[in-house]
Short mmCIF file of C-alpha atoms in Angstrom, two decimals:
data_model
loop_
_atom_site.label_atom_id
_atom_site.label_comp_id
_atom_site.label_asym_id
_atom_site.label_seq_id
_atom_site.Cartn_x
_atom_site.Cartn_y
_atom_site.Cartn_z
CA UNK A 43 -154.91 -7.14 -164.74
CA UNK A 44 -152.02 -4.88 -163.85
CA UNK A 45 -150.69 -7.44 -161.38
CA UNK A 46 -150.59 -10.01 -164.16
CA UNK A 47 -148.80 -7.65 -166.50
CA UNK A 48 -146.01 -7.07 -164.02
CA UNK A 49 -144.21 -9.85 -162.20
CA UNK A 50 -144.11 -9.89 -158.41
CA UNK A 51 -140.44 -8.96 -158.51
CA UNK A 52 -141.22 -5.98 -160.72
CA UNK A 53 -144.06 -4.95 -158.41
CA UNK A 54 -141.69 -5.12 -155.46
CA UNK A 55 -139.09 -3.08 -157.32
CA UNK A 56 -141.82 -0.52 -157.97
CA UNK A 57 -142.65 -0.53 -154.25
CA UNK A 58 -138.97 0.10 -153.60
CA UNK A 59 -139.18 3.09 -155.95
CA UNK A 60 -142.05 4.46 -153.86
CA UNK A 61 -145.11 3.14 -155.71
CA UNK A 62 -147.78 2.47 -153.10
CA UNK A 63 -150.22 1.06 -155.69
CA UNK A 64 -147.83 -1.82 -156.39
CA UNK A 65 -147.79 -2.67 -152.70
CA UNK A 66 -151.60 -2.79 -152.77
CA UNK A 67 -151.45 -5.28 -155.66
CA UNK A 68 -149.07 -7.53 -153.75
CA UNK A 69 -151.29 -7.25 -150.69
CA UNK A 70 -154.35 -8.32 -152.66
CA UNK A 71 -152.52 -11.18 -154.32
CA UNK A 72 -150.91 -12.72 -151.26
CA UNK A 73 -153.27 -11.99 -148.36
CA UNK A 74 -155.38 -15.15 -148.81
CA UNK A 75 -152.53 -17.65 -149.38
CA UNK A 76 -150.69 -16.18 -146.41
CA UNK A 77 -153.65 -16.21 -144.02
CA UNK A 78 -154.49 -19.77 -145.06
CA UNK A 79 -150.91 -20.98 -144.72
CA UNK A 80 -150.34 -19.25 -141.39
CA UNK A 81 -153.72 -20.42 -140.09
CA UNK A 82 -152.74 -24.03 -140.77
CA UNK A 83 -149.28 -23.45 -139.34
CA UNK A 84 -150.30 -21.87 -136.02
CA UNK A 85 -153.78 -23.36 -135.67
CA UNK A 86 -155.48 -20.10 -134.82
CA UNK A 87 -157.13 -17.72 -137.28
CA UNK A 88 -156.67 -14.54 -135.20
CA UNK A 89 -152.94 -15.20 -134.80
CA UNK A 90 -152.73 -16.09 -138.49
CA UNK A 91 -154.20 -12.71 -139.43
CA UNK A 92 -151.85 -10.92 -137.09
CA UNK A 93 -148.83 -12.77 -138.48
CA UNK A 94 -149.92 -12.20 -142.09
CA UNK A 95 -150.13 -8.47 -141.37
CA UNK A 96 -146.66 -8.68 -139.87
CA UNK A 97 -145.38 -10.32 -143.07
CA UNK A 98 -146.65 -7.37 -145.15
CA UNK A 99 -145.21 -4.94 -142.65
CA UNK A 100 -141.79 -6.58 -142.89
CA UNK A 101 -141.92 -6.50 -146.66
CA UNK A 102 -142.77 -2.82 -146.51
CA UNK A 103 -139.93 -2.14 -144.09
CA UNK A 104 -137.46 -4.08 -146.24
CA UNK A 105 -138.46 -2.36 -149.48
CA UNK A 106 -135.45 -0.06 -149.64
CA UNK A 107 -133.02 -3.00 -149.31
CA UNK A 108 -134.97 -5.31 -151.62
CA UNK A 109 -132.86 -7.12 -154.22
CA UNK A 110 -134.53 -9.73 -156.43
CA UNK A 111 -132.17 -12.59 -155.58
CA UNK A 112 -134.94 -15.21 -155.24
CA UNK A 113 -138.54 -15.66 -156.35
CA UNK A 114 -140.82 -13.25 -154.57
CA UNK A 115 -143.07 -16.14 -153.45
CA UNK A 116 -140.11 -17.88 -151.85
CA UNK A 117 -139.15 -14.72 -150.02
CA UNK A 118 -142.61 -13.91 -148.69
CA UNK A 119 -143.32 -17.49 -147.57
CA UNK A 120 -139.92 -17.72 -145.94
CA UNK A 121 -140.78 -14.68 -143.84
CA UNK A 122 -144.18 -16.21 -143.05
CA UNK A 123 -142.66 -19.57 -142.10
CA UNK A 124 -140.12 -17.99 -139.76
CA UNK A 125 -142.82 -15.90 -138.10
CA UNK A 126 -145.08 -18.94 -137.68
CA UNK A 127 -142.33 -21.08 -136.20
CA UNK A 128 -141.33 -18.29 -133.81
CA UNK A 129 -144.95 -17.71 -132.82
CA UNK A 130 -145.37 -21.36 -131.97
CA UNK A 131 -142.15 -21.43 -129.98
CA UNK A 132 -143.06 -18.46 -127.84
CA UNK A 133 -146.60 -19.78 -127.42
CA UNK A 134 -148.16 -16.78 -129.13
CA UNK A 135 -150.82 -18.90 -130.72
CA UNK A 136 -153.88 -20.12 -128.90
CA UNK A 137 -154.62 -23.81 -129.15
CA UNK A 138 -158.33 -23.49 -129.43
CA UNK A 139 -160.79 -24.72 -131.95
CA UNK A 140 -160.33 -22.57 -135.00
CA UNK A 141 -163.42 -20.61 -135.89
CA UNK A 142 -163.01 -21.57 -139.49
CA UNK A 143 -164.97 -19.58 -141.98
CA UNK A 144 -166.51 -22.31 -144.04
CA UNK A 145 -165.68 -20.58 -147.23
CA UNK A 146 -163.70 -21.22 -150.31
CA UNK A 147 -162.60 -18.80 -152.98
CA UNK A 148 -164.06 -18.25 -156.37
CA UNK A 149 -161.84 -17.53 -159.34
CA UNK A 150 -162.38 -13.81 -158.93
CA UNK A 151 -161.18 -14.01 -155.35
CA UNK A 152 -164.58 -13.27 -153.80
CA UNK A 153 -165.43 -15.30 -150.75
CA UNK A 154 -168.40 -17.58 -150.97
CA UNK A 155 -169.87 -20.24 -148.78
CA UNK A 156 -168.35 -23.68 -149.18
CA UNK A 157 -170.76 -25.81 -151.09
CA UNK A 158 -171.30 -29.42 -150.20
CA UNK A 159 -170.85 -31.41 -153.42
CA UNK A 160 -174.24 -33.11 -153.10
CA UNK A 161 -176.13 -30.06 -154.30
CA UNK A 162 -178.78 -30.34 -151.59
CA UNK A 163 -176.78 -30.02 -148.43
CA UNK A 164 -178.79 -31.21 -145.50
CA UNK A 165 -177.89 -30.52 -141.91
CA UNK A 166 -176.43 -34.01 -141.54
CA UNK A 167 -174.22 -33.63 -144.59
CA UNK A 168 -172.99 -30.29 -143.33
CA UNK A 169 -172.06 -31.87 -140.04
CA UNK A 170 -170.25 -34.72 -141.77
CA UNK A 171 -168.34 -32.30 -143.97
CA UNK A 172 -167.42 -30.19 -140.96
CA UNK A 173 -166.24 -33.22 -138.98
CA UNK A 174 -164.14 -34.44 -141.89
CA UNK A 175 -162.60 -31.00 -142.33
CA UNK A 176 -161.84 -30.83 -138.60
CA UNK A 177 -160.17 -34.25 -138.71
CA UNK A 178 -158.03 -33.23 -141.68
CA UNK A 179 -157.07 -29.94 -140.06
CA UNK A 180 -156.12 -31.64 -136.80
CA UNK A 181 -154.08 -34.30 -138.58
CA UNK A 182 -152.13 -31.63 -140.46
CA UNK A 183 -151.63 -29.54 -137.33
CA UNK A 184 -150.30 -32.51 -135.41
CA UNK A 185 -147.47 -33.03 -137.87
CA UNK A 186 -144.01 -31.88 -136.74
CA UNK A 187 -143.67 -28.22 -137.75
CA UNK A 188 -141.25 -28.72 -140.64
CA UNK A 189 -143.33 -31.56 -142.08
CA UNK A 190 -146.45 -29.46 -141.68
CA UNK A 191 -144.89 -26.52 -143.51
CA UNK A 192 -143.67 -28.83 -146.27
CA UNK A 193 -147.14 -30.34 -146.80
CA UNK A 194 -148.87 -26.96 -146.77
CA UNK A 195 -146.46 -25.45 -149.27
CA UNK A 196 -146.53 -28.54 -151.47
CA UNK A 197 -150.22 -29.42 -151.38
CA UNK A 198 -151.97 -26.07 -151.00
CA UNK A 199 -149.50 -23.57 -152.41
CA UNK A 200 -148.35 -26.00 -155.12
CA UNK A 201 -144.75 -24.85 -154.93
CA UNK A 202 -141.95 -26.75 -156.58
CA UNK A 203 -139.40 -28.65 -154.55
CA UNK A 204 -136.65 -26.07 -155.06
CA UNK A 205 -138.81 -23.30 -153.63
CA UNK A 206 -139.98 -25.33 -150.64
CA UNK A 207 -136.42 -26.46 -149.92
CA UNK A 208 -135.27 -22.82 -150.01
CA UNK A 209 -138.06 -21.76 -147.64
CA UNK A 210 -137.36 -24.59 -145.20
CA UNK A 211 -133.59 -24.26 -145.59
CA UNK A 212 -132.97 -27.89 -146.51
CA UNK A 213 -131.87 -29.88 -149.54
CA UNK A 214 -134.35 -31.15 -152.13
CA UNK A 215 -133.44 -34.70 -151.21
CA UNK A 216 -134.17 -34.02 -147.53
CA UNK A 217 -137.43 -32.37 -148.54
CA UNK A 218 -138.57 -35.44 -150.47
CA UNK A 219 -137.98 -37.62 -147.41
CA UNK A 220 -139.76 -35.03 -145.24
CA UNK A 221 -142.77 -35.00 -147.54
CA UNK A 222 -142.93 -38.78 -147.74
CA UNK A 223 -142.91 -39.13 -143.94
CA UNK A 224 -145.55 -36.41 -143.59
CA UNK A 225 -147.90 -37.92 -146.19
CA UNK A 226 -147.40 -41.37 -144.71
CA UNK A 227 -148.48 -40.07 -141.29
CA UNK A 228 -151.50 -38.38 -142.83
CA UNK A 229 -152.39 -41.47 -144.84
CA UNK A 230 -152.58 -43.53 -141.66
CA UNK A 231 -154.30 -40.87 -139.53
CA UNK A 232 -156.89 -40.05 -142.13
CA UNK A 233 -157.59 -43.66 -143.03
CA UNK A 234 -161.08 -43.45 -141.51
CA UNK A 235 -161.99 -40.81 -144.09
CA UNK A 236 -160.89 -42.93 -147.02
CA UNK A 237 -163.36 -45.01 -148.96
CA UNK A 238 -161.54 -48.27 -148.50
CA UNK A 239 -159.55 -49.58 -145.56
CA UNK A 240 -156.00 -48.43 -145.03
CA UNK A 241 -153.22 -50.87 -144.37
CA UNK A 242 -151.12 -49.69 -141.46
CA UNK A 243 -147.50 -49.76 -142.70
CA UNK B 291 -135.56 -50.58 -158.02
CA UNK B 292 -136.57 -51.65 -154.51
CA UNK B 293 -139.43 -50.46 -152.27
CA UNK B 294 -137.16 -48.10 -150.30
CA UNK B 295 -136.04 -46.31 -153.45
CA UNK B 296 -139.65 -45.98 -154.61
CA UNK B 297 -140.67 -44.46 -151.26
CA UNK B 298 -138.36 -41.48 -151.71
CA UNK B 299 -139.70 -40.56 -155.12
CA UNK B 300 -143.29 -41.68 -154.63
CA UNK B 301 -144.55 -38.14 -153.88
CA UNK B 302 -142.80 -36.70 -156.94
CA UNK B 303 -144.31 -39.55 -158.96
CA UNK B 304 -147.82 -38.89 -157.64
CA UNK B 305 -147.69 -35.11 -158.18
CA UNK B 306 -146.30 -35.60 -161.69
CA UNK B 307 -142.95 -33.96 -161.02
CA UNK B 308 -140.75 -37.04 -161.40
CA UNK B 309 -138.67 -37.15 -164.56
CA UNK B 310 -139.72 -39.49 -167.40
CA UNK B 311 -137.07 -42.13 -166.73
CA UNK B 312 -137.76 -42.14 -162.98
CA UNK B 313 -141.44 -42.38 -163.70
CA UNK B 314 -140.93 -45.45 -165.87
CA UNK B 315 -138.81 -47.09 -163.18
CA UNK B 316 -141.44 -46.48 -160.51
CA UNK B 317 -144.24 -47.74 -162.72
CA UNK B 318 -142.26 -50.89 -163.45
CA UNK B 319 -141.82 -51.45 -159.72
CA UNK B 320 -145.48 -50.76 -158.94
CA UNK B 321 -146.54 -53.27 -161.57
CA UNK B 322 -144.75 -56.01 -159.68
CA UNK B 323 -145.18 -54.86 -156.04
CA UNK B 324 -148.67 -55.04 -154.57
CA UNK B 325 -147.76 -53.27 -151.29
CA UNK B 326 -146.27 -50.24 -153.03
CA UNK B 327 -149.14 -50.16 -155.50
CA UNK B 328 -151.68 -50.11 -152.65
CA UNK B 329 -149.75 -47.37 -150.84
CA UNK B 330 -149.66 -45.26 -154.01
CA UNK B 331 -153.41 -45.70 -154.38
CA UNK B 332 -154.04 -44.60 -150.81
CA UNK B 333 -151.73 -41.61 -151.14
CA UNK B 334 -153.64 -40.56 -154.24
CA UNK B 335 -156.85 -40.87 -152.24
CA UNK B 336 -155.31 -38.82 -149.45
CA UNK B 337 -154.68 -36.09 -152.01
CA UNK B 338 -158.41 -35.75 -152.56
CA UNK B 339 -159.17 -35.89 -148.85
CA UNK B 340 -156.80 -33.00 -148.14
CA UNK B 341 -158.71 -30.91 -150.67
CA UNK B 342 -161.75 -31.09 -148.39
CA UNK B 343 -160.05 -28.77 -145.93
CA UNK B 344 -161.59 -25.32 -146.46
CA UNK B 345 -159.52 -22.31 -147.37
CA UNK B 346 -159.03 -19.83 -144.54
CA UNK B 347 -159.81 -16.34 -145.76
CA UNK B 348 -158.65 -13.04 -144.32
CA UNK B 349 -161.25 -11.01 -142.46
CA UNK B 350 -162.86 -8.03 -144.27
CA UNK B 351 -160.75 -5.60 -142.24
CA UNK B 352 -157.45 -7.23 -143.13
CA UNK B 353 -156.27 -4.70 -145.72
CA UNK B 354 -157.24 -1.77 -143.53
CA UNK B 355 -155.31 -3.28 -140.62
CA UNK B 356 -152.19 -3.64 -142.80
CA UNK B 357 -152.51 -0.05 -144.02
CA UNK B 358 -152.98 1.17 -140.46
CA UNK B 359 -149.88 -0.64 -139.27
CA UNK B 360 -147.88 0.77 -142.16
CA UNK B 361 -149.14 4.28 -141.40
CA UNK B 362 -147.75 3.91 -137.88
CA UNK B 363 -144.30 3.18 -139.23
CA UNK B 364 -141.81 5.98 -138.54
CA UNK B 365 -141.07 8.15 -141.54
CA UNK B 366 -137.63 7.79 -143.02
CA UNK B 367 -135.48 10.79 -144.03
CA UNK B 368 -132.89 9.13 -146.19
CA UNK B 369 -129.18 9.04 -145.47
CA UNK B 370 -129.38 11.62 -142.65
CA UNK B 371 -132.51 10.12 -141.15
CA UNK B 372 -130.60 8.54 -138.31
CA UNK B 373 -129.97 12.03 -136.93
CA UNK B 374 -133.67 12.72 -136.56
CA UNK B 375 -134.75 9.19 -135.85
CA UNK B 376 -134.84 8.31 -132.18
CA UNK B 377 -131.83 6.18 -131.44
CA UNK B 378 -131.69 4.64 -127.96
CA UNK B 379 -127.90 4.34 -128.02
CA UNK B 380 -127.41 7.95 -129.04
CA UNK B 381 -129.93 9.18 -126.45
CA UNK B 382 -128.29 7.16 -123.66
CA UNK B 383 -124.84 8.40 -124.69
CA UNK B 384 -125.87 12.06 -124.75
CA UNK B 385 -127.72 11.74 -121.42
CA UNK B 386 -124.71 10.09 -119.80
CA UNK B 387 -122.44 12.86 -121.09
CA UNK B 388 -124.75 15.59 -119.75
CA UNK B 389 -125.08 13.90 -116.34
CA UNK B 390 -121.31 13.47 -116.13
CA UNK B 391 -120.75 17.14 -117.00
CA UNK B 392 -123.24 18.27 -114.34
CA UNK B 393 -121.64 16.01 -111.76
CA UNK B 394 -118.19 17.23 -112.67
CA UNK B 395 -119.18 20.89 -112.39
CA UNK B 396 -120.86 20.29 -109.01
CA UNK B 397 -117.68 18.96 -107.43
CA UNK B 398 -116.02 21.38 -104.88
CA UNK B 399 -113.03 23.07 -106.36
CA UNK B 400 -109.72 22.13 -104.74
CA UNK B 401 -107.74 25.26 -103.72
CA UNK B 402 -104.71 25.13 -105.84
CA UNK B 403 -101.60 27.10 -104.84
CA UNK B 404 -101.38 30.29 -106.80
CA UNK B 405 -98.37 30.29 -108.97
CA UNK B 406 -96.10 32.46 -106.86
CA UNK B 407 -93.13 33.54 -108.75
CA UNK B 408 -89.89 33.59 -106.83
CA UNK B 409 -88.20 36.94 -106.27
CA UNK B 410 -85.30 36.02 -108.53
CA UNK B 411 -87.59 35.26 -111.36
CA UNK B 412 -89.53 38.41 -110.59
CA UNK B 413 -86.34 40.46 -110.80
CA UNK B 414 -85.44 38.82 -114.04
CA UNK B 415 -88.84 39.69 -115.40
CA UNK B 416 -88.49 43.34 -114.38
CA UNK B 417 -85.08 43.43 -115.91
CA UNK B 418 -86.44 42.10 -119.15
CA UNK B 419 -89.13 44.75 -118.99
CA UNK B 420 -86.40 47.46 -118.80
CA UNK B 421 -84.29 45.83 -121.43
CA UNK B 422 -84.10 48.81 -123.79
CA UNK B 423 -82.77 51.04 -120.98
CA UNK B 424 -80.20 48.44 -120.00
CA UNK B 425 -79.11 48.09 -123.55
CA UNK B 426 -78.66 51.88 -123.85
CA UNK B 427 -76.65 51.95 -120.61
CA UNK B 428 -74.48 49.09 -121.83
CA UNK B 429 -73.83 50.80 -125.14
CA UNK B 430 -72.95 54.10 -123.53
CA UNK B 431 -70.73 52.62 -120.84
CA UNK B 432 -68.63 50.64 -123.26
CA UNK B 433 -68.59 53.21 -126.04
CA UNK B 434 -64.87 53.61 -126.93
CA UNK B 435 -65.23 57.04 -128.45
CA UNK B 436 -66.31 58.43 -125.11
CA UNK B 437 -63.15 57.18 -123.42
CA UNK B 438 -61.04 59.28 -125.73
CA UNK B 439 -62.63 62.55 -124.58
CA UNK B 440 -60.33 64.71 -122.35
CA UNK B 441 -61.21 64.44 -118.75
CA UNK B 442 -62.06 67.90 -117.41
CA UNK B 443 -60.71 68.77 -114.00
CA UNK B 444 -63.16 69.22 -111.30
CA UNK B 445 -64.12 72.83 -110.79
CA UNK B 446 -62.94 74.16 -107.53
CA UNK B 447 -65.56 75.85 -105.56
CA UNK B 448 -64.71 79.28 -104.28
CA UNK B 449 -64.30 79.42 -100.61
CA UNK B 450 -67.14 80.77 -98.77
CA UNK B 451 -69.76 79.12 -100.82
#
């Protein structure tokens, strides 16, 4: 409730003024989007958690110099993106199968088990759903890093083009081309999951 | 509008962020181009497929881990904090200075010639030390009034003394 009453920028300004409770609100609001985004970026949930903690630590360290020159979301995801790209470059992540928690989030933010749409999820349906999810995850992770970041920020974080362009340090026009190439690759790779056939090209 | 132009704005069209005029142009193209229409359909389908990917959630200990890492952060003391905060450069500088001082003091002292003053200079110094006496002598010896005094003859000593 309080987080909604105050904008993220205001919360951060309060953190700057020494209000620890405001930092807790930001932590609660951004922990899930950050862990999800970083998990998809680095392909490893343990590294994603570690990097997400690092993002909050950097925000805390930077509090005294904080100036609201950009949207808070842009700032925090820019930090996360830089950390993820660096982690991949230095090989900090482990390329193993991600032990994905098969969970989604309810409106209240409480974790719950991912429900198979059928209503009576049998073992076979669970396996199918898991295989499909694994295929999607792998296809996204195989995208070049900038395309991957663009898709994750666009599709899952639902950011506008200006924000994504600022995070990825490119023009909006370049971002549109980046997104088109990324979605085209995914369209072809994930064709087996589509109901109808997919024309290659 | 050709297929290439539609490609660039197709994502903005599909996510509803294209402007009204652009949207109309794309729709006009799609109405007459089967290939682009099919691609748009498949991209829309892809949208739904990507939603099947589950959300990764932080572990239950995530918040505690963040708090713990923040608690380990060094405390800041404001503008003068740098004096108390460990600074590698400052520490190295001070250590180097101390080591250099110790090394310098441990060097054997070179015997330097004592500043022997020459005899002439010594005499000059002693003269300066007796300057008031010299001045008095000078004044008395060149005092004109004294020269006007009658010179008394020397007293003859009686024989036999």
